[in-house]
Amino acid sequence: MSKETKEYDVIIIGAGPGGMTAAVYASRANLNTLVLDRGPYGGQMNNTDAIDNYPGFLEIKGPDLADKMHETATKFDAEFAYGDVQSVELDGNMKVVKTDTAEYKAPVVIIATGADHRKLGVPGEEEYSGRGVSYCAVCDAAFFKDEDVAVIGGGDSAIEEGNYLSQMAKSVTDIHRRDKLRAQPSLQKRAFANPKMSFVWDANTTAIVGDGQKVTGVEYIDKDTGEKKEVKAAGVFIYVGVVPQTAAFKNLGILDEKGWIPTDENMHTKVPGIFALGDVRQKNLRQIANAVGDGSIAGQEAYNYIQDLNDK
Ligand code: NAP
């Protein structure tokens, strides 16, 4: 049975902060706008407890900020729908977006699919995933009330989530491969002052170990001595960076060698009418605030692009 193809002016793939902001700008410019996501709107904000670096809010829960952005986008009639996008194909000036269940067409596609947690790739990681290994403190911290947990990584995510975990866990040990954190100074300051947090420096994690049922610890090599050591932990939270969610866009020839999407400062990719924004872009700083900035530009550029097409 062939699928019915619904037409829009703009299709935004990804309903994180950048995608929802693009939806605000596009729909406010009277463009018929569809936002597709394979999960609930909000993206990574849903896995963030407290956000304290988004202007206008001294501190706000991630899901609450997601609700406010969704409210703003729907106020201007942007439509939100479920859709796990499998591919985007070109058909003249139109782009055909195929999801697992439907097909859509528009002259503009905005890719706002963001990034996902990178796997550490050590023995035990997959085996104990969901049985002590986690990539989301907000989702899983409650399972480790009064237990010892470990966090792997030294970036913003590891340190922010380590601080969060310490509210429930008995202790949080951060295992980092260097002797300096990459995280923002304000997060570092909080972590160093946190009596429940401690650090294992210069440590290469080699395995997540367990009793066959659940995690019991993290094995690592002390880089100074070459010794193999273990941190006892009932839970291990892995935050070793992010990878772009761009598998569905390989055919378009718009990805760099690592899978990120380069754009110009107006969010244009190499393909006219296809824009990218937020964490999925090739960029240095991945924050809600700059995803929102990208989104405003992409929404406006979508309008300009459609105007140009209509003027031809
Ligand atoms: P990240 O900044 O790339 O940091 C990854 C951390 O994992 C680094 O400390 C890195 O070590 C370590 N690492 C990488 N590969 C490893 C491996 N194979 N084994 C052990 N350790 C490894 O990633 P992130 O913390 O997930 O942050 C992603 C982006 O989101 C960043 O742009 C970040 O600023 C942003 N973010 C912002 C906030 C906020 O503003 N509140 C919160 C969360 C995330 P090295 O330091 O040695 O490279």
Coordinates of N, CA and C and ligand atoms in Angstrom, one line a residue, residues 53 117-118 120 152-158 160 176-178 180 182 184 187 239-242 284-287, ligand 1:
N53 N 22.1 28.1 32.9 CA 22.9 29.0 32.0 C 22.0 29.3 30.8
H117 N 24.8 10.1 23.2 CA 26.0 9.8 24.0 C 26.9 8.8 23.3
R118 N 28.2 9.1 23.4 CA 29.2 8.2 22.8 C 29.3 7.0 23.8
L120 N 31.6 4.0 25.5 CA 33.0 3.9 25.9 C 33.7 2.8 25.1
I152 N 32.1 8.3 34.4 CA 33.3 8.3 33.6 C 33.3 9.5 32.7
G153 N 34.4 10.3 32.6 CA 34.5 11.5 31.8 C 34.8 12.7 32.6
G154 N 35.2 13.7 31.9 CA 35.6 15.0 32.6 C 35.0 16.2 32.0
G155 N 34.0 16.0 31.1 CA 33.4 17.2 30.5 C 32.2 17.7 31.3
D156 N 31.5 18.7 30.7 CA 30.3 19.3 31.4 C 29.3 18.2 31.9
S157 N 29.0 17.3 31.0 CA 28.0 16.3 31.3 C 28.4 15.5 32.5
A158 N 29.6 14.9 32.5 CA 30.1 14.1 33.6 C 30.0 14.8 34.9
E160 N 28.4 17.8 35.7 CA 27.1 18.2 36.1 C 26.3 17.0 36.6
H176 N 38.6 9.8 35.4 CA 38.9 10.6 34.2 C 40.3 10.2 33.7
R177 N 40.4 10.3 32.3 CA 41.6 9.8 31.7 C 42.8 10.8 31.8
R178 N 42.5 12.0 32.3 CA 43.6 13.0 32.4 C 43.7 13.5 33.9
K180 N 43.1 16.8 34.5 CA 42.4 18.1 34.5 C 41.0 17.8 33.9
R182 N 37.7 18.9 31.8 CA 37.3 19.8 30.6 C 36.1 20.7 31.0
Q184 N 33.2 23.2 32.5 CA 33.2 24.6 32.8 C 33.7 24.9 34.3
L187 N 31.2 24.4 37.2 CA 30.8 23.0 37.5 C 31.9 22.4 38.3
Y239 N 29.8 9.3 30.5 CA 29.7 10.6 29.8 C 31.0 11.0 29.1
V240 N 31.3 10.3 28.0 CA 32.6 10.4 27.3 C 32.4 11.1 25.9
G241 N 31.5 12.0 25.9 CA 31.3 12.8 24.6 C 30.1 12.4 23.9
V242 N 29.9 13.0 22.7 CA 28.7 12.8 21.9 C 29.0 12.5 20.5
N284 N 32.0 24.2 18.0 CA 32.7 23.9 19.2 C 31.9 23.9 20.4
L285 N 30.9 24.7 20.5 CA 30.1 24.9 21.7 C 28.7 24.4 21.5
R286 N 28.3 23.4 22.3 CA 27.0 22.8 22.2 C 26.2 23.1 23.4
Q287 N 25.3 24.1 23.3 CA 24.5 24.6 24.5 C 23.1 24.9 24.0
Ligands
NAP1 P1 32.7 16.5 26.0 O1 32.7 17.9 26.3 O2 33.2 16.0 24.6 O3 33.6 15.7 27.1 C1 33.8 14.3 27.0 C2 34.7 13.9 28.2 O4 34.9 12.5 28.1 C3 36.1 14.6 28.2 O5 36.5 14.8 29.5 C4 36.9 13.5 27.6 O6 38.3 13.5 28.0 C5 36.3 12.2 28.0 N1 36.5 11.1 27.1 C6 36.3 11.1 25.7 N2 36.5 9.9 25.2 C7 36.9 9.1 26.2 C8 37.3 7.8 26.3 N3 37.3 7.0 25.3 N4 37.6 7.3 27.6 C9 37.6 8.1 28.7 N5 37.2 9.4 28.6 C10 36.9 9.9 27.4 O7 31.2 15.8 26.1 P2 30.0 16.2 27.1 O8 30.5 16.4 28.5 O9 29.0 15.1 26.9 O10 29.4 17.5 26.5 C11 29.0 17.5 25.2 C12 28.6 19.0 24.8 O11 27.5 19.4 25.5 C13 29.7 20.0 25.1 O12 29.8 21.0 24.1 C14 29.3 20.5 26.5 O13 29.8 21.8 26.7 C15 27.8 20.6 26.3 N6 27.1 20.5 27.6 C16 26.9 21.7 28.3 C17 26.3 21.6 29.6 C18 26.0 22.9 30.3 O14 26.3 24.0 29.8 N7 25.5 22.9 31.5 C19 25.9 20.4 30.1 C20 26.2 19.3 29.4 C21 26.8 19.3 28.2 P3 39.3 14.7 27.7 O15 38.9 15.8 28.5 O16 40.6 14.1 28.0 O17 39.2 14.9 26.2

